[in-house]
Every structure is written in structure tokens, then in C-alpha cells.
């Protein structure tokens, strides 16, 4: 049996008729940018998450870049971010001239108030929390810390559509919740897309103006803005997908529960959800000291895996100017060396999971990876 690391066709096929009908409807409408699909999606996604406002944008990276830009965070400012996030999160900070300051994650892959506190300086202006792999970060202490220290709080929810903590949805805890609708995400479009959630009307309006060349009324440009719009086709298709998001997330939880029940190998550590969290398993990420040997073993048995992420941002060439070297963030680096994402896509069958589990349970390796 061959099992790929991801199968986007499964999610598409599940609601194929509805997607195709919506696509045709948009194509025939003659309205392709800033139309009724976008405005409806914004209302529906805000209602779904419990946020006051949603503003559609062109990508997840744009949502992060614009978030810090519109919070007036830039040169001379520091933003605390976990070392084990996707590099786009860091780019959202540095694109504005601000300095990313890396904090270490805990054993749940998550940022903690304790880790943030260690990195606060007189230049710290904001904290960026990533709910990595769709595993929700417990937010109480982080929210309290940011309030006490007067720091802005931004959430990177690119992997956490519909995840929640104590019943409150990801993206509604801080000043701005940033989302990506890249096709692999739990709420994935069929191209690029992104959005922000905010509860401040003025801030929402600034995003609306900024995404469209700073235009307030046609040809009346108030600020030097950007072109960052969520198009009608993507917004329409996202409206269809949003209707099934809860059911899809529950399906992921059932698949994750299967792995918890059946993976039994002392060399493999399963992801541990935290109290009060509802997780949506954007990735199902196991850890293994012999990670590279395990990945090779799975590949030899026709099972695809991915590593999220093999090179942490502080060790990437892009951020060499920050001056970090190996050993500077030991927890982050240990995760980069041991994590492995196993197949857990929408529509994965019991039979496929049974095979993945069998192969994982038959792995044994005494040697070291590195
Ligand atoms: C996907 C992702 C992004 C970037 O989103 P794009 O839409 O691809 O620009 C940012 N942060 C995280 C954590 C992501 O997973």
C-alpha cells in the first residue's frame, strides 16, 4: 500500500459538486475582486470564530506583515516569537524592520508565559504566538502577561482554524488573529488567501483601507497601502469549505485518537494535547530520537512523511544576519531534529491508518540519527 504525506484531492472530492457549482457561479457573475463572496465570507468567518471583524487578505504572510505594520511595530522594536515556528511568522515581524526575538517552546511545541518573560526587554512591543500543528496554546497566562507588561498580542492561527482554548476560538485572544488559507490548511482555499480577526472597528477599517492601496473612496488614497485582497473565487470556495470545517476537524480528531490508541513503540513519542484545548491536528507530529532512520524506514515501506520544520528560522540563511549559531536555542533545535509529521490528512481511511500504525510499531533502531 502506498500512502502519501498529504492528499488534497480527498478533501476536494468530498464536496466536489458544491465547489464546482460555486466556482461556476463566481465565474459567471462578472465580479472577481472585492465583491459579495468576500464580504459574506468575512461575516461568516467572524461569526464562526466569535470575533467582531474579519478582513480578507491575499495570504497568511500578508496577514502577519500587515498586523505588525498596522500596530505600528517597526525599526527599533522587538517581537517575541517561538523558535519552532514556520519561517513566515518571523518574516511578518522582520518585514516591518522589527527584530524577532526567539523564545524556547515547551514539550507541547508551545510558547509559554515563562519563556516569554525571559526575553522581555525595554524594546519589547509584542508577542506572536503560533498554535503550531493545530495544537492550541493555553492562553490564560500569556494574555495576563501581555496585559501586565503592556505588550501587543498577535496569534498566528495559520494552522489552527477552529481550534479553541476553554471554548474560545484561536485568533480571538489578542489584538489580531492571523490566518492563512493556503490549500493544505484545515480551512484551505484552492490558491492563496489569508485574513485577520480583530475586535477593534478602527483597526478593522485600517486593514480594509491598507489592503486596497490605502484607498478610502475610489481614487482617494489616505495611506501608502498594499495590494492584498482575497479574491471572489477563493472567498466563495472558502464559504463552502467553512460549512464543513467543524465536521472536518472532528474527523481529524478521530484519526488522531486512532493513532493514540494504536501506536505502541517505545521509541516514538506522541503529541500531548494540553488541558482545556480543542486541537485540530493540522499536522500529526510524532517525535523520535532516530527520526531520520524512522523516516527512511517509512519511506522504504511506501509511507510519505514530512518534517515541520527541519531548519529552525534562527539557523536559516535568511536570518543569518541575526547572528545565531547551532546550540543557541537547544529546545527548538532538539525539536527540529526529532519531529516527524505522519499522514493525517482529511479523508484518510482506517485501512491506511492501520498500515501506518503497523509499520511504525515494527520500527526498531538502536543506532543514533546524527
Ligand atoms: C502557512 C503558514 C503561514 C503562511 O501562510 P501563507 O498563506 O502561505 O503566506 C504562516 N504561519 C504559519 C504557522 C503557517 O503554517
Short mmCIF file of C-alpha atoms and ligand atoms in Angstrom, two decimals:
data_model
loop_
_atom_site.label_atom_id
_atom_site.label_comp_id
_atom_site.label_asym_id
_atom_site.label_seq_id
_atom_site.Cartn_x
_atom_site.Cartn_y
_atom_site.Cartn_z
CA UNK A 1 0.00 0.00 0.00
CA UNK A 2 1.34 3.47 -0.87
CA UNK A 3 0.42 6.36 1.42
CA UNK A 4 1.31 9.91 0.52
CA UNK A 5 2.12 12.52 3.15
CA UNK A 6 -0.94 14.52 2.04
CA UNK A 7 -3.97 14.05 -0.22
CA UNK A 8 -5.69 17.33 -1.07
CA UNK A 9 -7.86 15.55 -3.63
CA UNK A 10 -9.68 13.73 -0.83
CA UNK A 11 -10.98 16.98 0.72
CA UNK A 12 -11.95 18.29 -2.72
CA UNK A 13 -13.78 15.16 -3.79
CA UNK A 14 -15.82 15.07 -0.60
CA UNK A 15 -17.74 18.22 -1.60
CA UNK A 16 -16.85 18.33 -5.28
CA UNK A 17 -20.30 19.31 -6.60
CA UNK A 18 -20.62 22.25 -4.23
CA UNK A 19 -17.14 23.58 -5.05
CA UNK A 20 -17.73 23.29 -8.77
CA UNK A 21 -21.15 24.93 -8.56
CA UNK A 22 -19.72 27.84 -6.54
CA UNK A 23 -16.77 28.27 -8.92
CA UNK A 24 -19.12 28.46 -11.91
CA UNK A 25 -21.39 30.89 -10.10
CA UNK A 26 -18.44 33.24 -9.39
CA UNK A 27 -17.00 32.93 -12.90
CA UNK A 28 -20.39 33.75 -14.43
CA UNK A 29 -21.07 36.64 -12.06
CA UNK A 30 -18.57 39.04 -13.64
CA UNK A 31 -17.33 40.14 -10.20
CA UNK A 32 -13.90 38.81 -9.28
CA UNK A 33 -12.35 41.13 -6.69
CA UNK A 34 -13.97 42.81 -3.63
CA UNK A 35 -17.48 41.51 -4.16
CA UNK A 36 -20.29 39.73 -2.34
CA UNK A 37 -18.41 36.45 -1.78
CA UNK A 38 -15.63 38.25 0.12
CA UNK A 39 -17.99 40.30 2.25
CA UNK A 40 -20.12 37.23 3.06
CA UNK A 41 -17.06 35.15 3.91
CA UNK A 42 -15.77 37.86 6.24
CA UNK A 43 -19.09 37.95 8.07
CA UNK A 44 -19.34 34.16 8.24
CA UNK A 45 -15.76 33.60 9.46
CA UNK A 46 -16.13 36.33 12.11
CA UNK A 47 -19.38 34.69 13.29
CA UNK A 48 -17.77 31.25 13.29
CA UNK A 49 -14.82 32.36 15.43
CA UNK A 50 -16.76 34.77 17.62
CA UNK A 51 -14.62 37.71 16.50
CA UNK A 52 -16.11 41.16 15.88
CA UNK A 53 -14.49 41.66 12.46
CA UNK A 54 -12.73 39.62 9.80
CA UNK A 55 -10.81 41.21 6.93
CA UNK A 56 -9.79 39.02 3.99
CA UNK A 57 -6.25 39.38 2.66
CA UNK A 58 -4.09 37.79 -0.02
CA UNK A 59 -2.06 35.38 2.15
CA UNK A 60 -1.09 34.33 5.64
CA UNK A 61 2.24 36.11 5.36
CA UNK A 62 0.40 39.32 4.43
CA UNK A 63 -1.85 38.95 7.47
CA UNK A 64 1.25 38.83 9.70
CA UNK A 65 3.15 41.62 7.89
CA UNK A 66 0.16 43.93 7.94
CA UNK A 67 -0.67 43.04 11.55
CA UNK A 68 2.64 44.39 12.84
CA UNK A 69 2.60 47.29 10.35
CA UNK A 70 -0.83 48.46 11.49
CA UNK A 71 0.10 48.06 15.16
CA UNK A 72 2.95 50.49 14.35
CA UNK A 73 5.65 47.99 15.26
CA UNK A 74 8.85 48.51 13.29
CA UNK A 75 12.51 49.52 13.44
CA UNK A 76 13.93 49.50 16.95
CA UNK A 77 11.11 47.31 18.31
CA UNK A 78 11.37 43.70 19.42
CA UNK A 79 8.72 41.00 18.97
CA UNK A 80 8.96 37.75 20.93
CA UNK A 81 8.20 34.64 18.85
CA UNK A 82 8.76 30.94 19.47
CA UNK A 83 11.89 29.49 17.85
CA UNK A 84 9.99 26.49 16.42
CA UNK A 85 7.52 28.32 14.21
CA UNK A 86 7.15 28.42 10.42
CA UNK A 87 9.55 31.00 8.99
CA UNK A 88 6.74 33.14 7.52
CA UNK A 89 5.75 34.10 11.08
CA UNK A 90 9.23 35.54 11.60
CA UNK A 91 9.11 37.30 8.23
CA UNK A 92 5.91 39.04 9.27
CA UNK A 93 7.92 40.66 12.05
CA UNK A 94 11.17 41.43 10.23
CA UNK A 95 9.45 42.75 7.10
CA UNK A 96 8.47 45.81 9.16
CA UNK A 97 12.02 46.36 10.37
CA UNK A 98 11.30 44.98 13.85
CA UNK A 99 13.62 42.40 15.43
CA UNK A 100 12.35 38.86 16.05
CA UNK A 101 13.41 37.60 19.48
CA UNK A 102 13.23 33.82 19.77
CA UNK A 103 11.83 32.12 22.86
CA UNK A 104 12.07 28.40 23.54
CA UNK A 105 8.99 26.14 23.21
CA UNK A 106 7.89 23.61 25.84
CA UNK A 107 7.39 19.85 25.39
CA UNK A 108 3.98 20.54 23.75
CA UNK A 109 5.69 22.56 20.95
CA UNK A 110 4.13 25.66 22.55
CA UNK A 111 5.20 29.09 23.71
CA UNK A 112 4.67 29.76 27.44
CA UNK A 113 4.38 32.90 29.58
CA UNK A 114 7.52 31.77 31.39
CA UNK A 115 9.55 31.56 28.18
CA UNK A 116 8.24 34.95 27.03
CA UNK A 117 9.11 36.61 30.32
CA UNK A 118 12.76 35.58 29.97
CA UNK A 119 13.01 37.52 26.69
CA UNK A 120 11.27 40.77 27.62
CA UNK A 121 13.46 43.88 27.32
CA UNK A 122 12.72 47.61 27.25
CA UNK A 123 12.33 47.28 23.46
CA UNK A 124 9.73 44.51 23.52
CA UNK A 125 6.49 45.68 21.90
CA UNK A 126 4.61 42.50 21.09
CA UNK A 127 4.32 38.73 21.36
CA UNK A 128 3.48 36.40 18.48
CA UNK A 129 2.00 33.02 19.47
CA UNK A 130 1.80 30.24 16.85
CA UNK A 131 -0.73 27.49 17.55
CA UNK A 132 1.59 25.05 15.84
CA UNK A 133 0.27 21.90 14.12
CA UNK A 134 -3.27 22.90 15.13
CA UNK A 135 -2.42 22.29 18.77
CA UNK A 136 -3.86 25.14 20.75
CA UNK A 137 -1.61 27.10 23.10
CA UNK A 138 -3.14 27.60 26.58
CA UNK A 139 -3.64 31.37 26.56
CA UNK A 140 -4.56 32.47 30.12
CA UNK A 141 -1.04 33.22 31.40
CA UNK A 142 0.12 34.69 28.11
CA UNK A 143 -2.86 37.06 27.88
CA UNK A 144 -2.31 38.11 31.51
CA UNK A 145 1.41 38.69 30.97
CA UNK A 146 0.85 40.81 27.85
CA UNK A 147 -1.76 42.89 29.68
CA UNK A 148 0.52 43.39 32.70
CA UNK A 149 3.50 44.40 30.57
CA UNK A 150 1.57 46.48 28.03
CA UNK A 151 2.54 44.22 25.12
CA UNK A 152 0.53 43.68 21.95
CA UNK A 153 -0.56 40.09 21.38
CA UNK A 154 -0.80 38.61 17.89
CA UNK A 155 -1.79 34.99 17.16
CA UNK A 156 -0.57 33.07 14.14
CA UNK A 157 -3.56 30.81 13.50
CA UNK A 158 -2.43 29.60 10.07
CA UNK A 159 -2.57 26.04 11.41
CA UNK A 160 -5.44 26.49 13.87
CA UNK A 161 -8.77 27.22 12.12
CA UNK A 162 -11.42 26.22 14.63
CA UNK A 163 -9.03 25.22 17.42
CA UNK A 164 -10.01 26.59 20.82
CA UNK A 165 -8.94 27.07 24.43
CA UNK A 166 -11.63 26.81 27.12
CA UNK A 167 -14.22 27.20 24.40
CA UNK A 168 -12.74 30.42 22.94
CA UNK A 169 -11.50 30.16 19.38
CA UNK A 170 -7.93 30.69 18.18
CA UNK A 171 -7.44 34.22 16.88
CA UNK A 172 -9.67 35.95 19.43
CA UNK A 173 -7.33 36.19 22.43
CA UNK A 174 -5.12 39.10 21.47
CA UNK A 175 -5.14 42.24 19.34
CA UNK A 176 -5.05 40.42 16.00
CA UNK A 177 -5.56 36.82 14.85
CA UNK A 178 -3.73 35.99 11.60
CA UNK A 179 -4.90 33.25 9.23
CA UNK A 180 -3.66 31.60 6.06
CA UNK A 181 -5.93 29.71 3.67
CA UNK A 182 -3.08 28.01 1.80
CA UNK A 183 -4.53 24.79 0.30
CA UNK A 184 -3.03 22.41 2.91
CA UNK A 185 -4.51 24.27 5.90
CA UNK A 186 -7.58 22.90 7.68
CA UNK A 187 -9.58 25.74 6.11
CA UNK A 188 -7.78 25.61 2.79
CA UNK A 189 -8.58 27.53 -0.39
CA UNK A 190 -7.70 26.49 -3.95
CA UNK A 191 -4.95 29.05 -4.24
CA UNK A 192 -3.53 31.66 -1.85
CA UNK A 193 -5.56 33.51 0.74
CA UNK A 194 -5.45 34.95 4.23
CA UNK A 195 -7.38 37.01 6.77
CA UNK A 196 -7.19 38.76 10.12
CA UNK A 197 -9.61 38.74 13.02
CA UNK A 198 -9.85 41.92 15.12
CA UNK A 199 -12.30 43.31 17.64
CA UNK A 200 -11.49 46.96 17.12
CA UNK A 201 -13.58 48.70 14.43
CA UNK A 202 -10.90 51.32 13.70
CA UNK A 203 -8.23 48.66 13.27
CA UNK A 204 -10.52 46.61 11.01
CA UNK A 205 -11.09 49.67 8.83
CA UNK A 206 -7.32 50.29 8.61
CA UNK A 207 -6.85 46.74 7.27
CA UNK A 208 -9.65 47.31 4.72
CA UNK A 209 -8.05 50.52 3.54
CA UNK A 210 -4.50 49.19 3.55
CA UNK A 211 -5.26 46.04 1.51
CA UNK A 212 -6.54 48.15 -1.35
CA UNK A 213 -3.74 50.73 -1.99
CA UNK A 214 -4.75 52.76 1.03
CA UNK A 215 -7.94 53.66 -0.79
CA UNK A 216 -10.81 55.07 1.29
CA UNK A 217 -13.10 56.05 -1.57
CA UNK A 218 -12.26 55.30 -5.15
CA UNK A 219 -9.09 57.28 -6.03
CA UNK A 220 -8.94 58.89 -2.58
CA UNK A 221 -5.86 57.27 -1.11
CA UNK A 222 -5.26 58.05 2.54
CA UNK A 223 -2.12 55.98 3.15
CA UNK A 224 0.54 54.19 1.10
CA UNK A 225 -1.07 50.77 1.14
CA UNK A 226 -0.67 47.40 -0.49
CA UNK A 227 -2.48 45.12 -2.89
CA UNK A 228 -3.56 42.30 -0.62
CA UNK A 229 -7.08 41.16 -1.42
CA UNK A 230 -8.84 37.82 -1.05
CA UNK A 231 -10.44 37.24 -4.45
CA UNK A 232 -14.06 36.25 -5.07
CA UNK A 233 -13.28 32.76 -6.30
CA UNK A 234 -11.25 31.86 -3.19
CA UNK A 235 -13.72 33.59 -0.86
CA UNK A 236 -16.65 31.71 -2.44
CA UNK A 237 -14.88 28.35 -2.22
CA UNK A 238 -13.86 29.11 1.38
CA UNK A 239 -17.52 29.74 2.24
CA UNK A 240 -18.32 26.23 1.06
CA UNK A 241 -15.39 24.77 2.99
CA UNK A 242 -16.22 26.70 6.16
CA UNK A 243 -19.60 24.93 6.35
CA UNK A 244 -17.77 21.64 6.82
CA UNK A 245 -14.87 22.86 8.98
CA UNK A 246 -16.25 21.56 12.28
CA UNK A 247 -17.06 18.16 10.78
CA UNK A 248 -13.61 18.02 9.12
CA UNK A 249 -11.85 18.97 12.38
CA UNK A 250 -13.78 16.27 14.24
CA UNK A 251 -12.74 13.76 11.60
CA UNK A 252 -9.11 14.77 12.23
CA UNK A 253 -9.66 14.24 15.95
CA UNK A 254 -10.98 10.74 15.29
CA UNK A 255 -7.90 9.98 13.17
CA UNK A 256 -5.60 11.35 15.90
CA UNK A 257 -7.41 9.24 18.52
CA UNK A 258 -6.80 6.16 16.39
CA UNK A 259 -3.06 6.85 16.43
CA UNK A 260 -3.11 7.42 20.21
CA UNK A 261 -4.83 4.10 20.72
CA UNK A 262 -2.74 2.02 18.35
CA UNK A 263 0.79 3.42 18.05
CA UNK A 264 2.82 1.47 20.58
CA UNK A 265 6.53 1.84 20.14
CA UNK A 266 8.79 2.94 23.00
CA UNK A 267 10.98 4.85 20.53
CA UNK A 268 8.08 7.06 19.42
CA UNK A 269 6.65 9.94 21.45
CA UNK A 270 3.12 11.05 20.56
CA UNK A 271 1.95 14.68 20.70
CA UNK A 272 0.38 15.56 24.06
CA UNK A 273 -2.66 17.88 23.98
CA UNK A 274 -2.93 20.31 26.89
CA UNK A 275 -5.79 20.78 29.36
CA UNK A 276 -8.64 22.93 28.10
CA UNK A 277 -7.61 22.75 24.44
CA UNK A 278 -9.53 21.62 21.37
CA UNK A 279 -6.96 20.72 18.75
CA UNK A 280 -7.49 20.39 15.03
CA UNK A 281 -4.41 18.35 14.06
CA UNK A 282 -3.27 20.36 11.06
CA UNK A 283 -0.29 18.01 11.31
CA UNK A 284 0.07 14.92 13.47
CA UNK A 285 3.65 15.28 14.69
CA UNK A 286 5.44 12.47 16.49
CA UNK A 287 8.95 12.61 17.93
CA UNK A 288 11.70 10.04 17.68
CA UNK A 289 15.40 10.27 18.61
CA UNK A 290 16.15 8.19 15.49
CA UNK A 291 13.93 10.41 13.36
CA UNK A 292 15.91 10.17 10.10
CA UNK A 293 16.10 6.38 10.34
CA UNK A 294 12.37 6.23 11.07
CA UNK A 295 11.53 8.46 8.09
CA UNK A 296 13.72 6.29 5.84
CA UNK A 297 12.05 3.14 7.17
CA UNK A 298 8.59 4.55 6.48
CA UNK A 299 9.67 5.62 3.00
CA UNK A 300 11.01 2.12 2.28
CA UNK A 301 7.51 0.92 3.20
CA UNK A 302 5.88 3.44 0.83
CA UNK A 303 4.69 5.83 3.53
CA UNK A 304 5.34 9.53 2.95
CA UNK A 305 6.25 11.85 5.82
CA UNK A 306 7.25 15.49 6.17
CA UNK A 307 9.33 17.45 8.68
CA UNK A 308 7.80 20.64 10.10
CA UNK A 309 10.41 22.10 10.20
CA UNK A 310 13.93 20.76 9.62
CA UNK A 311 15.74 24.13 9.83
CA UNK A 312 14.51 26.49 12.56
CA UNK A 313 14.31 30.14 11.42
CA UNK A 314 17.24 31.27 13.63
CA UNK A 315 19.55 28.85 11.79
CA UNK A 316 18.22 29.65 8.30
CA UNK A 317 20.38 31.52 5.81
CA UNK A 318 17.68 34.20 5.63
CA UNK A 319 18.23 35.13 9.28
CA UNK A 320 22.00 34.65 9.46
CA UNK A 321 22.21 38.43 9.97
CA UNK A 322 20.76 37.97 13.45
CA UNK A 323 23.97 36.13 14.35
CA UNK A 324 22.62 32.87 15.80
CA UNK A 325 24.50 29.58 15.63
CA UNK A 326 23.81 25.93 16.46
CA UNK A 327 23.22 25.43 20.18
CA UNK A 328 21.75 28.90 20.79
CA UNK A 329 18.17 27.55 21.10
CA UNK A 330 18.65 23.95 22.31
CA UNK A 331 14.94 23.10 22.80
CA UNK A 332 13.99 24.48 19.39
CA UNK A 333 16.87 22.63 17.74
CA UNK A 334 16.08 19.37 19.53
CA UNK A 335 12.54 19.54 18.14
CA UNK A 336 13.83 20.28 14.63
CA UNK A 337 15.99 17.13 14.88
CA UNK A 338 13.30 14.80 16.23
CA UNK A 339 9.86 15.80 14.84
CA UNK A 340 8.14 13.88 12.06
CA UNK A 341 4.70 14.55 10.56
CA UNK A 342 2.92 11.29 9.71
CA UNK A 343 -0.06 11.04 7.30
CA UNK A 344 -3.20 12.52 8.91
CA UNK A 345 -4.99 14.21 6.01
CA UNK A 346 -8.72 14.73 5.51
CA UNK A 347 -10.27 11.55 4.22
CA UNK A 348 -7.51 9.23 5.45
CA UNK A 349 -9.07 5.75 5.72
CA UNK A 350 -8.97 3.35 8.65
CA UNK A 351 -7.11 0.91 6.44
CA UNK A 352 -4.44 3.50 5.64
CA UNK A 353 -4.05 4.39 9.30
CA UNK A 354 -3.85 0.71 10.25
CA UNK A 355 -1.00 0.24 7.78
CA UNK A 356 0.87 3.36 9.00
CA UNK A 357 0.49 2.14 12.59
CA UNK A 358 1.70 -1.35 11.75
CA UNK A 359 4.83 -0.04 10.09
CA UNK A 360 5.51 2.45 12.93
CA UNK A 361 5.12 -0.30 15.53
CA UNK A 362 7.54 -2.57 13.66
CA UNK A 363 10.33 0.02 13.64
CA UNK A 364 13.28 -0.54 15.91
CA UNK A 365 16.66 1.11 15.76
CA UNK A 366 19.45 1.17 18.27
CA UNK A 367 21.82 3.50 16.45
CA UNK A 368 21.87 7.27 16.66
CA UNK A 369 20.44 9.52 13.96
CA UNK A 370 23.15 12.09 13.91
C1 LIG B 1 1.14 28.61 6.27
C2 LIG B 1 1.68 29.42 7.38
C3 LIG B 1 1.99 30.79 7.23
C4 LIG B 1 2.00 31.49 5.90
O1 LIG B 1 0.82 31.47 5.22
P1 LIG B 1 0.81 31.77 3.64
O2 LIG B 1 -0.62 31.87 3.31
O3 LIG B 1 1.47 30.59 2.97
O4 LIG B 1 1.56 33.02 3.39
C5 LIG B 1 2.38 31.49 8.35
N1 LIG B 1 2.49 30.90 9.56
C6 LIG B 1 2.25 29.58 9.73
C7 LIG B 1 2.40 28.99 11.09
C8 LIG B 1 1.86 28.80 8.65
O5 LIG B 1 1.63 27.49 8.83
#
